Amino acid sequence: MKLLSLIGARPQIIKEAILNKEFEKKGIKEILVHSGQHYDFNMSDVFFKVLNIRKADYNLGVGSATHAQMTAKTMIEFEKVVLKEHPDIILVYGDTNTTLAGAIVGAKLKIPVAHVEAGIRQEPKDMPEEINRVLTDRISKYLFCPSELAVNNLKKEGITEGVYFTGDIMYDLFLKMKPYFKEDIIDELNLEENKYIVTTIHRDFNTDSKEKLESILKELDKITKEIKVVFPIHPRTKKRIGEFNFNEYTKNILLIEPLDYLSMMGLVQKSHLVITDSGGLQKEAYFAGKKAIVVMPDTGWRELTQASWNVLSEPNEIKNKFHHIMSNEISSNVENIYGDGKAGEKVVTYLESNIVK
Ligand code: UD1
């Protein structure tokens, strides 16, 4: 079996870290393609380094552009690689522009596409990640779901064939790398265990609206009066803070560059709480036993909000939610929602038994 994986943005590189080891174990040939959607050292290379992922065989050098340009350029360049390599299957991950571009190329060339992290759905329907998920699921042949809820979401849309509940690859990675989490990051940042909050904000609906971003920063600033706030900042958010002239709101927040996976998990592990609009981080908080305030109108990881582990928040409610969340009663069993830490192994086993070559 010849397999081609397409990655490009931070969360995909993280997911690849588990699967590439599984492919190696089974002697399956994986050709690794990086679209170049994320290109800064802290957004891409550092993950290859700390997670010990081999260098990509191809880098499409797509970089930042409008959504159409990024998706189109990835498709054009990726198609060339696919036509040259003739893979038996194409793997795409998550919900980025890279994911959708890879899925369209595969489907049009009649090469089966496997979507890792299929079936996640959330409002607003017009957010880029949601558009990418829905379309990718529609044209994928194998849909590997991280949760039972994801399987049900697909069922509601009439997609039942090729759907597998595997558990979440990010949970596999969390368990595998836990012994190596860089918890002494807190000393470097002059923080004390349990006496700070970790925040990340980067979604377009939060960063590109002046009012929403202002609201979020004002709320975080209010929280700094009670507890320290550490903010590893995504390049887009940094850019917007500059453009909107919001630096005054961030002077009490500890703004730092984006962190590598082991440092970020070390920071979360020792924190009091997480405030985020990242799909990945709201789950990683739960893996680490921390609650999260999710600054989104909805989440793809509804199991955690339904159980009152995490809470959703409007930008202007963050401080109130911060006071409520610790007293929330957990309403149902929140153990093992994301599988048993063997999602990667299951993906590879399903692929091996389905693709005869
Ligand atoms: C993308 C994904 C999102 C994922 C996130 C993780 C899409 C639609 N969204 O969002 O699902 O949660 O990655 O980080 O694909 N930039 C840099 N350096 C980089 C990368 C980006 O400066 O290495 C800046 C550029 O100004 C760019 C902006 O960040 O325009 C946004 O990057 P982009 O890749 O479009 O989306 P993300 O917000 O990172």
Short mmCIF file of C-alpha atoms and ligand atoms in Angstrom, two decimals:
data_model
loop_
_atom_site.label_atom_id
_atom_site.label_comp_id
_atom_site.label_asym_id
_atom_site.label_seq_id
_atom_site.Cartn_x
_atom_site.Cartn_y
_atom_site.Cartn_z
CA MET A 1 0.00 0.00 0.00
CA LYS A 2 1.37 3.40 -0.99
CA LEU A 3 -0.06 6.20 1.05
CA LEU A 4 0.21 9.93 0.65
CA SER A 5 -0.38 12.24 3.64
CA LEU A 6 -1.05 15.94 3.20
CA ILE A 7 -0.41 18.25 6.13
CA GLY A 8 0.13 22.00 6.30
CA ALA A 9 -1.04 23.68 9.49
CA ARG A 10 0.02 23.31 13.11
CA PRO A 11 -2.70 20.87 14.28
CA GLN A 12 -2.12 18.56 11.33
CA ILE A 13 1.57 18.28 11.95
CA ILE A 14 0.73 17.22 15.50
CA LYS A 15 -1.64 14.50 14.26
CA GLU A 16 0.90 13.25 11.75
CA ALA A 17 3.30 12.61 14.64
CA ILE A 18 1.23 9.61 15.72
CA LEU A 19 0.35 8.17 12.35
CA ASN A 20 3.82 8.27 10.82
CA LYS A 21 5.13 6.09 13.66
CA GLU A 22 2.27 3.61 13.11
CA PHE A 23 2.99 3.42 9.39
CA GLU A 24 6.67 2.87 10.09
CA LYS A 25 5.86 0.07 12.55
CA LYS A 26 3.85 -1.75 9.90
CA GLY A 27 6.29 -1.10 7.08
CA ILE A 28 3.74 0.96 5.12
CA LYS A 29 5.25 3.49 2.73
CA GLU A 30 4.04 6.99 3.50
CA ILE A 31 4.87 9.92 1.30
CA LEU A 32 4.62 13.09 3.33
CA VAL A 33 3.54 16.35 1.69
CA HIS A 34 3.54 19.73 3.50
CA SER A 35 1.43 22.38 1.82
CA GLY A 36 3.38 25.21 3.46
CA GLN A 37 0.18 26.82 4.83
CA HIS A 38 2.05 27.36 8.11
CA TYR A 39 5.62 28.39 7.46
CA ASP A 40 6.92 30.19 10.58
CA PHE A 41 9.37 28.15 12.64
CA ASN A 42 7.06 28.29 15.67
CA MET A 43 4.01 27.25 13.67
CA SER A 44 5.57 24.37 11.78
CA ASP A 45 9.26 23.34 11.97
CA VAL A 46 9.35 23.24 15.74
CA PHE A 47 6.71 20.48 15.78
CA PHE A 48 8.73 18.36 13.37
CA LYS A 49 11.66 18.84 15.68
CA VAL A 50 10.15 18.13 19.09
CA LEU A 51 7.84 15.38 17.89
CA ASN A 52 10.55 13.74 15.86
CA ILE A 53 8.71 13.73 12.53
CA ARG A 54 10.80 13.12 9.46
CA LYS A 55 11.19 15.91 6.92
CA ALA A 56 8.36 16.13 4.38
CA ASP A 57 9.11 14.61 0.97
CA TYR A 58 7.49 17.59 -0.73
CA ASN A 59 6.79 21.14 0.40
CA LEU A 60 4.28 22.94 -1.80
CA GLY A 61 5.30 26.39 -0.51
CA VAL A 62 1.76 27.73 -0.46
CA GLY A 63 2.10 30.25 2.41
CA SER A 64 -0.55 32.78 3.41
CA ALA A 65 -3.09 34.18 0.95
CA THR A 66 -6.84 34.49 0.60
CA HIS A 67 -8.78 31.29 1.20
CA ALA A 68 -9.41 30.72 -2.51
CA GLN A 69 -5.81 31.40 -3.45
CA MET A 70 -4.47 29.14 -0.70
CA THR A 71 -6.86 26.29 -1.51
CA ALA A 72 -6.37 26.63 -5.27
CA LYS A 73 -2.59 26.81 -5.07
CA THR A 74 -2.49 23.75 -2.81
CA MET A 75 -4.71 21.88 -5.27
CA ILE A 76 -2.56 22.77 -8.28
CA GLU A 77 0.71 21.83 -6.60
CA PHE A 78 -0.65 18.78 -4.79
CA GLU A 79 -2.16 17.36 -7.98
CA LYS A 80 1.30 17.33 -9.56
CA VAL A 81 2.67 15.27 -6.68
CA VAL A 82 -0.27 12.85 -6.78
CA LEU A 83 0.07 12.34 -10.53
CA LYS A 84 3.75 11.61 -10.08
CA GLU A 85 3.44 9.29 -7.07
CA HIS A 86 0.22 7.39 -7.90
CA PRO A 87 -0.74 6.64 -4.28
CA ASP A 88 -3.36 4.04 -3.36
CA ILE A 89 -4.83 6.37 -0.80
CA ILE A 90 -4.64 10.02 0.28
CA LEU A 91 -4.85 11.00 3.94
CA VAL A 92 -6.06 14.41 5.03
CA TYR A 93 -6.40 15.69 8.59
CA GLY A 94 -8.77 18.01 10.40
CA ASP A 95 -10.39 21.07 8.92
CA THR A 96 -7.92 23.46 7.33
CA ASN A 97 -7.73 24.82 3.80
CA THR A 98 -5.00 22.24 3.21
CA THR A 99 -7.45 19.46 4.19
CA LEU A 100 -10.10 20.52 1.71
CA ALA A 101 -7.61 21.07 -1.11
CA GLY A 102 -6.18 17.56 -0.64
CA ALA A 103 -9.61 15.94 -0.52
CA ILE A 104 -10.78 17.60 -3.73
CA VAL A 105 -7.63 16.59 -5.60
CA GLY A 106 -7.95 12.97 -4.46
CA ALA A 107 -11.66 12.71 -5.19
CA LYS A 108 -11.31 14.19 -8.69
CA LEU A 109 -8.46 11.82 -9.52
CA LYS A 110 -10.60 8.95 -8.19
CA ILE A 111 -8.07 8.09 -5.52
CA PRO A 112 -9.74 7.17 -2.21
CA VAL A 113 -9.46 9.87 0.42
CA ALA A 114 -9.29 9.10 4.15
CA HIS A 115 -10.30 11.90 6.50
CA VAL A 116 -8.80 11.76 9.96
CA GLU A 117 -10.98 13.70 12.46
CA ALA A 118 -14.16 13.31 10.41
CA GLY A 119 -17.69 14.20 11.53
CA ILE A 120 -16.98 17.25 13.68
CA ARG A 121 -19.70 19.88 13.25
CA GLN A 122 -20.28 23.29 14.79
CA GLU A 123 -21.81 26.70 14.35
CA PRO A 124 -21.30 29.13 12.74
CA LYS A 125 -21.72 27.22 9.49
CA ASP A 126 -19.85 29.92 7.59
CA MET A 127 -16.60 29.59 9.52
CA PRO A 128 -13.83 28.40 7.21
CA GLU A 129 -13.08 25.28 9.25
CA GLU A 130 -16.73 24.17 9.18
CA ILE A 131 -16.94 24.62 5.40
CA ASN A 132 -13.75 22.58 5.04
CA ARG A 133 -15.03 19.79 7.30
CA VAL A 134 -18.44 19.40 5.69
CA LEU A 135 -17.05 19.32 2.16
CA THR A 136 -14.15 17.02 3.02
CA ASP A 137 -16.46 14.51 4.73
CA ARG A 138 -18.77 14.55 1.71
CA ILE A 139 -16.05 13.40 -0.70
CA SER A 140 -13.97 11.12 1.54
CA LYS A 141 -14.20 7.36 1.29
CA TYR A 142 -12.95 6.58 4.80
CA LEU A 143 -14.07 8.71 7.69
CA PHE A 144 -12.17 8.24 10.92
CA CYS A 145 -14.14 9.77 13.78
CA PRO A 146 -12.61 10.93 17.07
CA SER A 147 -15.87 10.59 19.06
CA GLU A 148 -19.24 8.83 18.96
CA LEU A 149 -20.85 12.23 18.51
CA ALA A 150 -18.90 12.68 15.28
CA VAL A 151 -20.24 9.32 14.03
CA ASN A 152 -23.78 10.52 14.80
CA ASN A 153 -23.24 13.85 13.07
CA LEU A 154 -22.34 12.00 9.88
CA LYS A 155 -25.32 9.68 10.26
CA LYS A 156 -27.64 12.69 10.44
CA GLU A 157 -26.25 13.78 7.07
CA GLY A 158 -26.80 10.32 5.61
CA ILE A 159 -23.11 9.35 5.68
CA THR A 160 -22.75 5.86 7.14
CA GLU A 161 -20.46 4.00 4.79
CA GLY A 162 -16.74 3.96 5.51
CA VAL A 163 -17.32 5.58 8.91
CA TYR A 164 -15.18 4.32 11.81
CA PHE A 165 -14.98 5.40 15.42
CA THR A 166 -11.29 5.31 16.23
CA GLY A 167 -10.94 7.79 19.08
CA ASP A 168 -8.88 10.91 18.92
CA ILE A 169 -5.32 10.84 17.67
CA MET A 170 -4.56 13.90 19.78
CA TYR A 171 -5.37 11.85 22.85
CA ASP A 172 -2.91 9.16 21.68
CA LEU A 173 -0.27 11.82 21.34
CA PHE A 174 -1.05 13.36 24.72
CA LEU A 175 -0.62 10.02 26.49
CA LYS A 176 2.50 9.13 24.56
CA MET A 177 4.27 12.42 25.12
CA LYS A 178 3.12 13.12 28.68
CA PRO A 179 6.38 11.95 30.26
CA TYR A 180 8.20 14.54 28.15
CA PHE A 181 6.00 17.58 28.78
CA LYS A 182 8.18 20.56 29.53
CA GLU A 183 6.69 21.56 32.86
CA ASP A 184 9.69 23.67 33.82
CA ILE A 185 8.46 26.17 31.24
CA ILE A 186 6.69 27.74 34.22
CA ASP A 187 10.02 28.56 35.85
CA GLU A 188 11.27 30.13 32.64
CA LEU A 189 8.15 32.27 32.53
CA ASN A 190 8.26 33.06 36.24
CA LEU A 191 4.92 31.43 36.99
CA GLU A 192 3.66 29.37 39.88
CA GLU A 193 1.75 26.14 39.55
CA ASN A 194 -2.04 26.61 39.47
CA LYS A 195 -1.67 30.40 39.71
CA TYR A 196 -2.10 31.34 36.07
CA ILE A 197 -4.43 30.91 33.13
CA VAL A 198 -3.35 29.86 29.64
CA THR A 199 -5.16 31.55 26.79
CA THR A 200 -5.06 31.27 23.00
CA ILE A 201 -7.32 33.16 20.60
CA HIS A 202 -6.96 32.91 16.83
CA ARG A 203 -10.31 32.16 15.13
CA ASP A 204 -11.28 34.58 12.39
CA PHE A 205 -14.66 35.34 14.00
CA ASN A 206 -12.83 36.51 17.15
CA THR A 207 -9.75 38.18 15.71
CA ASP A 208 -11.12 39.85 12.59
CA SER A 209 -13.99 41.62 14.35
CA LYS A 210 -12.71 44.75 16.05
CA GLU A 211 -15.51 44.71 18.63
CA LYS A 212 -15.07 41.05 19.52
CA LEU A 213 -11.31 41.21 19.80
CA GLU A 214 -11.56 44.34 21.93
CA SER A 215 -14.10 42.66 24.17
CA ILE A 216 -11.94 39.56 24.59
CA LEU A 217 -8.82 41.56 25.44
CA LYS A 218 -10.72 43.77 27.90
CA GLU A 219 -12.09 40.69 29.66
CA LEU A 220 -8.64 39.10 29.82
CA ASP A 221 -7.25 42.34 31.18
CA LYS A 222 -9.89 42.29 33.95
CA ILE A 223 -8.90 38.72 34.82
CA THR A 224 -5.24 39.76 35.18
CA LYS A 225 -6.32 41.67 38.31
CA GLU A 226 -7.06 38.28 39.91
CA ILE A 227 -4.67 35.81 38.32
CA LYS A 228 -1.83 35.89 35.79
CA VAL A 229 -2.75 35.34 32.15
CA VAL A 230 -0.26 33.80 29.71
CA PHE A 231 -1.04 34.16 26.02
CA PRO A 232 1.06 32.32 23.40
CA ILE A 233 -0.04 34.43 20.51
CA HIS A 234 -0.89 33.27 16.99
CA PRO A 235 0.59 35.49 14.23
CA ARG A 236 -2.84 36.51 12.96
CA THR A 237 -3.96 37.71 16.40
CA LYS A 238 -0.72 39.61 16.91
CA LYS A 239 -1.20 41.32 13.57
CA ARG A 240 -4.79 42.35 14.39
CA ILE A 241 -3.86 43.71 17.83
CA GLY A 242 -1.36 45.95 16.07
CA GLU A 243 -3.79 46.99 13.31
CA PHE A 244 -6.59 47.78 15.75
CA ASN A 245 -4.23 49.57 18.14
CA PHE A 246 -5.18 47.35 21.06
CA ASN A 247 -1.76 47.20 22.72
CA GLU A 248 -3.07 49.05 25.77
CA TYR A 249 -5.27 46.05 26.65
CA THR A 250 -2.38 43.59 26.60
CA LYS A 251 0.11 45.31 28.86
CA ASN A 252 -0.83 43.19 31.90
CA ILE A 253 -1.00 39.95 29.92
CA LEU A 254 2.10 37.84 29.48
CA LEU A 255 2.27 37.69 25.68
CA ILE A 256 4.69 35.09 24.36
CA GLU A 257 5.51 33.54 20.98
CA PRO A 258 3.57 30.38 20.00
CA LEU A 259 4.95 27.38 21.89
CA ASP A 260 6.03 23.97 20.71
CA TYR A 261 3.80 21.03 21.71
CA LEU A 262 5.80 19.81 24.72
CA SER A 263 6.10 23.29 26.22
CA MET A 264 2.45 24.11 25.57
CA MET A 265 1.31 20.90 27.23
CA GLY A 266 3.68 21.55 30.14
CA LEU A 267 2.14 24.99 30.53
CA VAL A 268 -1.44 23.64 30.42
CA GLN A 269 -0.64 20.81 32.82
CA LYS A 270 0.47 23.25 35.53
CA SER A 271 -2.21 25.89 34.88
CA HIS A 272 -5.39 26.72 36.77
CA LEU A 273 -7.61 26.93 33.71
CA VAL A 274 -7.64 27.47 29.94
CA ILE A 275 -9.41 30.15 27.90
CA THR A 276 -9.36 29.39 24.19
CA ASP A 277 -11.02 29.31 20.81
CA SER A 278 -8.80 26.48 19.62
CA GLY A 279 -10.48 23.18 18.87
CA GLY A 280 -7.38 21.27 19.88
CA LEU A 281 -6.59 23.12 23.09
CA GLN A 282 -10.09 22.81 24.58
CA LYS A 283 -9.66 19.04 24.40
CA GLU A 284 -6.07 19.06 25.55
CA ALA A 285 -7.19 20.99 28.63
CA TYR A 286 -9.59 18.14 29.39
CA PHE A 287 -6.87 15.52 28.80
CA ALA A 288 -4.77 17.42 31.36
CA GLY A 289 -7.69 17.54 33.82
CA LYS A 290 -8.17 21.30 33.38
CA LYS A 291 -11.40 23.06 32.55
CA ALA A 292 -11.68 25.44 29.64
CA ILE A 293 -13.70 28.51 28.76
CA VAL A 294 -14.34 28.19 25.04
CA VAL A 295 -14.75 31.56 23.37
CA MET A 296 -17.00 30.36 20.58
CA PRO A 297 -20.73 30.43 19.87
CA ASP A 298 -20.55 26.62 19.54
CA THR A 299 -17.96 23.87 19.64
CA GLY A 300 -17.20 20.75 17.63
CA TRP A 301 -16.40 19.06 20.94
CA ARG A 302 -19.88 19.29 22.45
CA GLU A 303 -19.39 16.25 24.69
CA LEU A 304 -17.31 18.43 26.98
CA THR A 305 -19.72 21.35 27.18
CA GLN A 306 -22.73 19.04 27.54
CA ALA A 307 -21.05 17.45 30.54
CA SER A 308 -20.30 20.95 31.93
CA TRP A 309 -16.59 20.24 31.85
CA ASN A 310 -16.01 23.13 29.45
CA VAL A 311 -18.22 26.19 29.04
CA LEU A 312 -18.93 28.28 25.97
CA SER A 313 -18.58 32.02 26.30
CA GLU A 314 -19.37 35.13 24.33
CA PRO A 315 -16.41 37.52 24.17
CA ASN A 316 -17.95 39.88 26.74
CA GLU A 317 -18.82 37.13 29.25
CA ILE A 318 -15.38 35.63 29.79
CA LYS A 319 -14.83 37.05 33.27
CA ASN A 320 -18.26 35.91 34.49
CA LYS A 321 -17.69 32.44 33.07
CA PHE A 322 -14.32 32.38 34.75
CA HIS A 323 -16.04 32.80 38.10
CA HIS A 324 -18.68 30.18 37.37
CA ILE A 325 -16.70 27.43 35.76
CA MET A 326 -14.87 26.12 38.78
CA SER A 327 -18.14 25.58 40.64
CA ASN A 328 -19.84 23.79 37.72
CA GLU A 329 -21.05 20.32 38.57
CA ILE A 330 -19.91 17.78 36.00
CA SER A 331 -23.23 16.43 34.71
CA SER A 332 -22.20 13.11 33.23
CA ASN A 333 -19.42 10.66 32.78
CA VAL A 334 -16.60 12.36 30.94
CA GLU A 335 -14.17 9.48 30.88
CA ASN A 336 -12.92 7.87 27.67
CA ILE A 337 -14.90 10.12 25.33
CA TYR A 338 -12.00 10.21 22.93
CA GLY A 339 -11.10 6.54 22.90
CA ASP A 340 -8.41 4.47 24.51
CA GLY A 341 -5.25 6.12 23.18
CA LYS A 342 -5.05 3.69 20.26
CA ALA A 343 -6.71 5.77 17.54
CA GLY A 344 -3.61 5.78 15.32
CA GLU A 345 -3.30 2.01 15.48
CA LYS A 346 -6.98 1.65 14.56
CA VAL A 347 -6.71 3.99 11.56
CA VAL A 348 -3.81 1.97 10.20
CA THR A 349 -5.54 -1.36 10.82
CA TYR A 350 -8.70 -0.21 9.02
CA LEU A 351 -6.67 1.06 6.10
CA GLU A 352 -4.70 -2.17 5.86
CA SER A 353 -7.82 -4.31 5.83
CA ASN A 354 -9.64 -2.13 3.28
CA ILE A 355 -6.96 -1.34 0.78
CA VAL A 356 -5.75 -4.47 -0.84
CA LYS A 357 -2.36 -3.89 -2.45
C1 UD1 B 1 -5.43 27.49 10.50
C2 UD1 B 1 -6.68 26.65 10.33
C3 UD1 B 1 -7.31 26.41 11.70
C4 UD1 B 1 -6.32 25.91 12.72
C5 UD1 B 1 -5.13 26.85 12.76
C6 UD1 B 1 -4.09 26.39 13.75
C7 UD1 B 1 -7.78 27.12 8.15
C8 UD1 B 1 -8.97 27.71 7.52
N1 UD1 B 1 -7.67 27.29 9.48
O1 UD1 B 1 -5.86 28.78 10.93
O2 UD1 B 1 -8.35 25.48 11.56
O3 UD1 B 1 -6.92 25.86 14.01
O4 UD1 B 1 -4.57 26.92 11.45
O5 UD1 B 1 -3.05 27.29 13.93
O6 UD1 B 1 -7.00 26.49 7.48
N2 UD1 B 1 0.54 33.22 9.68
C9 UD1 B 1 1.88 33.52 9.87
N3 UD1 B 1 2.75 32.49 9.94
C10 UD1 B 1 2.39 31.20 9.80
C11 UD1 B 1 1.03 30.92 9.60
C12 UD1 B 1 0.11 31.94 9.54
O7 UD1 B 1 2.26 34.66 10.00
O8 UD1 B 1 3.24 30.31 9.87
C13 UD1 B 1 -0.44 34.33 9.65
C14 UD1 B 1 -0.67 34.89 8.29
O9 UD1 B 1 -0.81 36.26 8.40
C15 UD1 B 1 -1.99 34.28 7.87
C16 UD1 B 1 -2.71 34.15 9.20
O10 UD1 B 1 -1.67 33.88 10.15
O11 UD1 B 1 -2.69 35.08 6.97
C17 UD1 B 1 -3.70 33.05 9.25
O12 UD1 B 1 -3.13 31.81 8.88
P1 UD1 B 1 -4.02 30.67 8.17
O13 UD1 B 1 -3.17 29.52 7.85
O14 UD1 B 1 -4.85 31.29 7.13
O15 UD1 B 1 -5.05 30.25 9.24
P2 UD1 B 1 -4.93 30.03 10.77
O16 UD1 B 1 -5.61 31.15 11.44
O17 UD1 B 1 -3.54 29.69 11.21
#
